[in-house]
Amino acid sequence: MECPHLSFSVCISPDSAKFPNGSPSSWCCSVCRSNKSPWVCLTCSSVHCGRYVNGHAKKHYEDAQIPLINHKKPEKQDKAQHTVCMDCSSYSTYCYRCDDFVVNDTKLGLVQKVREHLQNLENSAFTADRHKKRKLLENSSLNSKLVKVNGSTAAICATGLRNLGNTCFMNAILQSLRSLVEEFRKTLCALWQGSQTAFSPESLFYVVWKIMPNFRGYQQQDAHEFMRYLLDHLHLELQGGFNGVSRSAILQENSTLSASNKCCINGASTVVTTIFGGILQNEVNCLICGTESRKFDPFLDLSLDIPSQFRNKRSKNQENGPVCSLQDCLRSFTDLEELDETELYMCHKCKKKQKSTKKFWIQKLPKVLCLHLKRFHWTAYLRNKVDTYIEFPLRGLDMKCYLLEPENSGPENCLYDLAAVVVHHGSGVGSGHYTAYATHEGRWFHFNDSTVTLTDEDTVVKAKAYILFYVERQAKAGSDKL
């Protein structure tokens, strides 16, 4: 909204020496010392916590109004009133008198200048911290990582990623994806004809902060949400033109390919959609007149509900009923469903909203099938975790029965073998810890940030999976389903 109070509320210098030291997203409330959700007053530069922590930013505003309310001269009302503050993580601006977020600025552009100064402080603090950690790493002695394999000593052919402060959500996704580097390599070599560039986690995290504001700071984040942001941004970046080829040329080339051959998102196909892209067919049927509506939707992953009848079964060996399988979750996703009263379908023939049924079919399978198990769900006040154990196959996941036209797919094209698993440990999405299991050259590894250990298939299948990555089977082989 357009705030009328900026002219007399924004009074601090954009490069004010009154700001605390360190990164703004980690500044502490001057009252309770909490570093969660810090807000800076744009009148006096004091820092307080947000209303969903202890609410000291709002109390700072309210305390400043008491002298003004009791003041006898109305013309003094236009003096600085500590009404406007800025979120030190997202840099959004809020006015307590308007009780809303602010989109305008002062005539001198002071709000934007403060925002840019906070961003520079954040980047400088992050760079200094990165250099400090790198120096400590260089000064420490690095021992060769050796493990016992069948009684003999062998070197681990994998490297961990350091935790930069609640960044296990990022590490787990990266450690899962790099098990798919061969798929990336084949396509990237064809597109770029250049050498690969390796990113350290610090460099990548710095880029994430720049292009994904939601992931700034050192709070725990949702690994699935991060993965989608990462793939979406990579897809958009690759549409921008490369090797002298303009985006319009890419789009023109893609326009000659049918949907059955290419998965296009935002009108384009990239490395991301070539590897992870599939196509769903969404069928909606009006229960009154029988009108059928069909819609094709591209996807990079499938989010699967855990059927309600299995939600209390927390381990594989519990005796109360059958174990929930990945196939149960897939069937629940593709089964015919009657939409409830809050999701009435607008029937074009009946010309009003009617009761209807919905069903998903997979029209095209991707090379890498990413399956997200929806373990977190909202209640009235909390986001709870479904801790149910889900049984999943290591080899031979058969997707043929979920296809729209299974007769047009060869038997091998529908079989998938597991490449990686992301696991969430803990009870809440905003807490806990992420690790990953990934396979390389026939061996399974467990990635726990910087620690990498050799593990076995029995350990992997007991994991309570959050995200599963399956790779399409290429070579012909016998049917060896688990």
GROMACS .gro file of N, CA and C in nm, residues 70-166:
model
  291
   70ASN      N    1  -0.079   1.217   2.449
   70ASN     CA    2  -0.103   1.312   2.557
   70ASN      C    3  -0.063   1.454   2.524
   71HIS      N    4  -0.001   1.474   2.405
   71HIS     CA    5   0.044   1.608   2.366
   71HIS      C    6  -0.076   1.696   2.332
   72LYS      N    7  -0.071   1.821   2.375
   72LYS     CA    8  -0.185   1.910   2.356
   72LYS      C    9  -0.185   1.978   2.221
   73LYS      N   10  -0.068   1.989   2.157
   73LYS     CA   11  -0.061   2.062   2.030
   73LYS      C   12  -0.070   1.966   1.913
   74PRO      N   13  -0.178   1.972   1.834
   74PRO     CA   14  -0.195   1.877   1.724
   74PRO      C   15  -0.090   1.889   1.617
   75GLU      N   16  -0.029   2.011   1.601
   75GLU     CA   17   0.069   2.025   1.493
   75GLU      C   18   0.194   1.941   1.520
   76LYS      N   19   0.214   1.899   1.642
   76LYS     CA   20   0.330   1.816   1.673
   76LYS      C   21   0.311   1.671   1.631
   77GLN      N   22   0.192   1.638   1.589
   77GLN     CA   23   0.164   1.500   1.551
   77GLN      C   24   0.248   1.454   1.433
   78ASP      N   25   0.299   1.548   1.352
   78ASP     CA   26   0.374   1.509   1.235
   78ASP      C   27   0.521   1.483   1.266
   79LYS      N   28   0.560   1.489   1.393
   79LYS     CA   29   0.698   1.457   1.428
   79LYS      C   30   0.722   1.307   1.416
   80ALA      N   31   0.851   1.271   1.419
   80ALA     CA   32   0.887   1.129   1.404
   80ALA      C   33   0.816   1.044   1.509
   81GLN      N   34   0.756   0.935   1.463
   81GLN     CA   35   0.674   0.854   1.552
   81GLN      C   36   0.713   0.707   1.552
   82HIS      N   37   0.826   0.670   1.493
   82HIS     CA   38   0.874   0.531   1.497
   82HIS      C   39   0.769   0.434   1.443
   83THR      N   40   0.700   0.476   1.338
   83THR     CA   41   0.590   0.394   1.285
   83THR      C   42   0.633   0.296   1.177
   84VAL      N   43   0.747   0.321   1.113
   84VAL     CA   44   0.789   0.239   0.999
   84VAL      C   45   0.914   0.161   1.034
   85CYS      N   46   0.914   0.031   1.001
   85CYS     CA   47   1.030  -0.053   1.026
   85CYS      C   48   1.054  -0.143   0.905
   86MET      N   49   1.174  -0.203   0.902
   86MET     CA   50   1.213  -0.288   0.789
   86MET      C   51   1.255  -0.426   0.838
   87ASP      N   52   1.206  -0.529   0.771
   87ASP     CA   53   1.245  -0.666   0.800
   87ASP      C   54   1.391  -0.686   0.758
   88CYS      N   55   1.477  -0.728   0.851
   88CYS     CA   56   1.620  -0.739   0.823
   88CYS      C   57   1.655  -0.862   0.741
   89SER      N   58   1.558  -0.948   0.714
   89SER     CA   59   1.584  -1.066   0.632
   89SER      C   60   1.530  -1.051   0.490
   90SER      N   61   1.405  -1.005   0.478
   90SER     CA   62   1.344  -0.991   0.346
   90SER      C   63   1.349  -0.848   0.293
   91TYR      N   64   1.386  -0.751   0.381
   91TYR     CA   65   1.396  -0.608   0.347
   91TYR      C   66   1.261  -0.547   0.308
   92SER      N   67   1.152  -0.612   0.345
   92SER     CA   68   1.020  -0.552   0.325
   92SER      C   69   0.996  -0.447   0.433
   93THR      N   70   0.912  -0.348   0.403
   93THR     CA   71   0.888  -0.235   0.493
   93THR      C   72   0.744  -0.240   0.542
   94TYR      N   73   0.726  -0.210   0.671
   94TYR     CA   74   0.593  -0.220   0.732
   94TYR      C   75   0.564  -0.094   0.813
   95CYS      N   76   0.440  -0.044   0.804
   95CYS     CA   77   0.396   0.072   0.882
   95CYS      C   78   0.292   0.027   0.985
   96TYR      N   79   0.320   0.054   1.112
   96TYR     CA   80   0.228   0.012   1.217
   96TYR      C   81   0.103   0.098   1.223
   97ARG      N   82   0.112   0.223   1.181
   97ARG     CA   83  -0.008   0.308   1.179
   97ARG      C   84  -0.103   0.263   1.068
   98CYS      N   85  -0.048   0.227   0.953
   98CYS     CA   86  -0.131   0.175   0.842
   98CYS      C   87  -0.166   0.028   0.864
   99ASP      N   88  -0.084  -0.039   0.949
   99ASP     CA   89  -0.100  -0.182   0.973
   99ASP      C   90  -0.094  -0.262   0.843
  100ASP      N   91   0.007  -0.228   0.762
  100ASP     CA   92   0.022  -0.296   0.633
  100ASP      C   93   0.164  -0.276   0.581
  101PHE      N   94   0.202  -0.359   0.484
  101PHE     CA   95   0.332  -0.345   0.420
  101PHE      C   96   0.330  -0.226   0.324
  102VAL      N   97   0.446  -0.164   0.307
  102VAL     CA   98   0.458  -0.038   0.232
  102VAL      C   99   0.528  -0.063   0.099
  103VAL      N  100   0.476  -0.003  -0.008
  103VAL     CA  101   0.537  -0.019  -0.140
  103VAL      C  102   0.599   0.109  -0.193
  104ASN      N  103   0.565   0.226  -0.133
  104ASN     CA  104   0.620   0.352  -0.183
  104ASN      C  105   0.747   0.391  -0.108
  105ASP      N  106   0.803   0.507  -0.140
  105ASP     CA  107   0.929   0.552  -0.081
  105ASP      C  108   0.918   0.702  -0.055
  106THR      N  109   1.019   0.757   0.016
  106THR     CA  110   1.023   0.901   0.036
  106THR      C  111   1.069   0.969  -0.092
  107LYS      N  112   1.057   1.101  -0.097
  107LYS     CA  113   1.098   1.174  -0.216
  107LYS      C  114   1.247   1.155  -0.246
  108LEU      N  115   1.327   1.137  -0.141
  108LEU     CA  116   1.472   1.119  -0.158
  108LEU      C  117   1.511   0.972  -0.172
  109GLY      N  118   1.410   0.884  -0.172
  109GLY     CA  119   1.439   0.741  -0.188
  109GLY      C  120   1.514   0.681  -0.070
  110LEU      N  121   1.484   0.728   0.053
  110LEU     CA  122   1.558   0.682   0.170
  110LEU      C  123   1.533   0.534   0.202
  111VAL      N  124   1.410   0.488   0.181
  111VAL     CA  125   1.378   0.348   0.212
  111VAL      C  126   1.464   0.254   0.127
  112GLN      N  127   1.472   0.281  -0.004
  112GLN     CA  128   1.552   0.198  -0.092
  112GLN      C  129   1.701   0.207  -0.056
  113LYS      N  130   1.747   0.325  -0.015
  113LYS     CA  131   1.887   0.341   0.023
  113LYS      C  132   1.920   0.259   0.147
  114VAL      N  133   1.828   0.259   0.245
  114VAL     CA  134   1.848   0.176   0.364
  114VAL      C  135   1.847   0.029   0.327
  115ARG      N  136   1.753  -0.009   0.238
  115ARG     CA  137   1.745  -0.148   0.194
  115ARG      C  138   1.875  -0.192   0.128
  116GLU      N  139   1.930  -0.111   0.040
  116GLU     CA  140   2.056  -0.145  -0.027
  116GLU      C  141   2.171  -0.152   0.071
  117HIS      N  142   2.171  -0.064   0.173
  117HIS     CA  143   2.277  -0.066   0.272
  117HIS      C  144   2.271  -0.195   0.356
  118LEU      N  145   2.151  -0.237   0.394
  118LEU     CA  146   2.137  -0.362   0.469
  118LEU      C  147   2.180  -0.482   0.385
  119GLN      N  148   2.146  -0.480   0.256
  119GLN     CA  149   2.189  -0.588   0.167
  119GLN      C  150   2.342  -0.593   0.157
  120ASN      N  151   2.406  -0.476   0.149
  120ASN     CA  152   2.552  -0.472   0.143
  120ASN      C  153   2.614  -0.524   0.272
  121LEU      N  154   2.554  -0.488   0.386
  121LEU     CA  155   2.602  -0.539   0.514
  121LEU      C  156   2.589  -0.690   0.522
  122GLU      N  157   2.477  -0.741   0.471
  122GLU     CA  158   2.454  -0.886   0.472
  122GLU      C  159   2.556  -0.958   0.386
  123ASN      N  160   2.580  -0.907   0.265
  123ASN     CA  161   2.676  -0.969   0.175
  123ASN      C  162   2.817  -0.961   0.230
  124SER      N  163   2.854  -0.847   0.292
  124SER     CA  164   2.988  -0.831   0.348
  124SER      C  165   3.010  -0.927   0.464
  125ALA      N  166   2.909  -0.941   0.549
  125ALA     CA  167   2.920  -1.032   0.663
  125ALA      C  168   2.932  -1.176   0.617
  126PHE      N  169   2.855  -1.210   0.512
  126PHE     CA  170   2.861  -1.347   0.460
  126PHE      C  171   2.998  -1.375   0.399
  127THR      N  172   3.051  -1.279   0.323
  127THR     CA  173   3.182  -1.297   0.260
  127THR      C  174   3.292  -1.311   0.365
  128ALA      N  175   3.286  -1.227   0.470
  128ALA     CA  176   3.386  -1.234   0.577
  128ALA      C  177   3.380  -1.368   0.648
  129ASP      N  178   3.258  -1.416   0.672
  129ASP     CA  179   3.241  -1.546   0.737
  129ASP      C  180   3.293  -1.658   0.650
  130ARG      N  181   3.269  -1.647   0.519
  130ARG     CA  182   3.316  -1.749   0.425
  130ARG      C  183   3.467  -1.754   0.423
  131HIS      N  184   3.534  -1.637   0.420
  131HIS     CA  185   3.680  -1.633   0.418
  131HIS      C  186   3.739  -1.687   0.547
  132LYS      N  187   3.671  -1.658   0.660
  132LYS     CA  188   3.717  -1.708   0.788
  132LYS      C  189   3.712  -1.860   0.792
  133LYS      N  190   3.601  -1.917   0.745
  133LYS     CA  191   3.587  -2.063   0.744
  133LYS      C  192   3.687  -2.128   0.649
  134ARG      N  193   3.710  -2.063   0.534
  134ARG     CA  194   3.805  -2.118   0.437
  134ARG      C  195   3.947  -2.118   0.495
  135LYS      N  196   3.982  -2.013   0.568
  135LYS     CA  197   4.115  -2.004   0.627
  135LYS      C  198   4.135  -2.111   0.733
  136LEU      N  199   4.030  -2.133   0.813
  136LEU     CA  200   4.038  -2.238   0.914
  136LEU      C  201   4.054  -2.375   0.849
  137LEU      N  202   3.984  -2.395   0.737
  137LEU     CA  203   3.993  -2.522   0.667
  137LEU      C  204   4.132  -2.542   0.610
  138GLU      N  205   4.191  -2.436   0.553
  138GLU     CA  206   4.324  -2.447   0.494
  138GLU      C  207   4.431  -2.473   0.599
  139ASN      N  208   4.410  -2.421   0.719
  139ASN     CA  209   4.509  -2.438   0.826
  139ASN      C  210   4.497  -2.572   0.897
  140SER      N  211   4.386  -2.638   0.878
  140SER     CA  212   4.367  -2.768   0.944
  140SER      C  213   4.424  -2.879   0.858
  141SER      N  214   4.469  -2.983   0.923
  141SER     CA  215   4.525  -3.097   0.849
  141SER      C  216   4.411  -3.184   0.799
  142LEU      N  217   4.420  -3.220   0.671
  142LEU     CA  218   4.316  -3.301   0.608
  142LEU      C  219   4.366  -3.444   0.593
  143ASN      N  220   4.297  -3.537   0.657
  143ASN     CA  221   4.335  -3.677   0.649
  143ASN      C  222   4.259  -3.745   0.537
  144SER      N  223   4.321  -3.841   0.474
  144SER     CA  224   4.254  -3.919   0.370
  144SER      C  225   4.139  -3.996   0.431
  145LYS      N  226   4.023  -3.995   0.363
  145LYS     CA  227   3.906  -4.064   0.415
  145LYS      C  228   3.911  -4.209   0.370
  146LEU      N  229   3.930  -4.300   0.469
  146LEU     CA  230   3.942  -4.441   0.440
  146LEU      C  231   3.833  -4.517   0.512
  147VAL      N  232   3.782  -4.623   0.448
  147VAL     CA  233   3.681  -4.708   0.511
  147VAL      C  234   3.719  -4.852   0.488
  148LYS      N  235   3.663  -4.941   0.570
  148LYS     CA  236   3.683  -5.084   0.555
  148LYS      C  237   3.576  -5.140   0.463
  149VAL      N  238   3.617  -5.200   0.355
  149VAL     CA  239   3.527  -5.265   0.261
  149VAL      C  240   3.571  -5.409   0.245
  150ASN      N  241   3.488  -5.502   0.298
  150ASN     CA  242   3.520  -5.644   0.293
  150ASN      C  243   3.658  -5.674   0.353
  151GLY      N  244   3.688  -5.607   0.464
  151GLY     CA  245   3.811  -5.635   0.535
  151GLY      C  246   3.933  -5.561   0.486
  152SER      N  247   3.925  -5.496   0.370
  152SER     CA  248   4.039  -5.422   0.317
  152SER      C  249   4.012  -5.273   0.322
  153THR      N  250   4.118  -5.194   0.323
  153THR     CA  251   4.104  -5.050   0.332
  153THR      C  252   4.090  -4.989   0.194
  154ALA      N  253   3.989  -4.902   0.178
  154ALA     CA  254   3.966  -4.837   0.049
  154ALA      C  255   3.928  -4.692   0.072
  155ALA      N  256   3.956  -4.609  -0.026
  155ALA     CA  257   3.923  -4.467  -0.014
  155ALA      C  258   3.779  -4.443  -0.058
  156ILE      N  259   3.709  -4.353   0.014
  156ILE     CA  260   3.573  -4.316  -0.026
  156ILE      C  261   3.582  -4.224  -0.146
  157CYS      N  262   3.505  -4.256  -0.250
  157CYS     CA  263   3.507  -4.174  -0.371
  157CYS      C  264   3.398  -4.068  -0.366
  158ALA      N  265   3.376  -4.011  -0.250
  158ALA     CA  266   3.272  -3.909  -0.234
  158ALA      C  267   3.318  -3.807  -0.132
  159THR      N  268   3.269  -3.686  -0.147
  159THR     CA  269   3.308  -3.576  -0.060
  159THR      C  270   3.184  -3.515   0.004
  160GLY      N  271   3.196  -3.480   0.132
  160GLY     CA  272   3.084  -3.418   0.202
  160GLY      C  273   3.078  -3.269   0.177
  161LEU      N  274   2.971  -3.208   0.226
  161LEU     CA  275   2.952  -3.063   0.217
  161LEU      C  276   2.940  -3.008   0.359
  162ARG      N  277   3.015  -2.902   0.388
  162ARG     CA  278   3.010  -2.844   0.521
  162ARG      C  279   2.877  -2.776   0.547
  163ASN      N  280   2.829  -2.787   0.671
  163ASN     CA  281   2.708  -2.718   0.713
  163ASN      C  282   2.744  -2.574   0.747
  164LEU      N  283   2.681  -2.479   0.677
  164LEU     CA  284   2.712  -2.337   0.695
  164LEU      C  285   2.622  -2.270   0.797
  165GLY      N  286   2.545  -2.352   0.869
  165GLY     CA  287   2.449  -2.299   0.965
  165GLY      C  288   2.309  -2.332   0.923
  166ASN      N  289   2.258  -2.450   0.966
  166ASN     CA  290   2.124  -2.496   0.926
  166ASN      C  291   2.109  -2.506   0.775
   0.00000   0.00000   0.00000
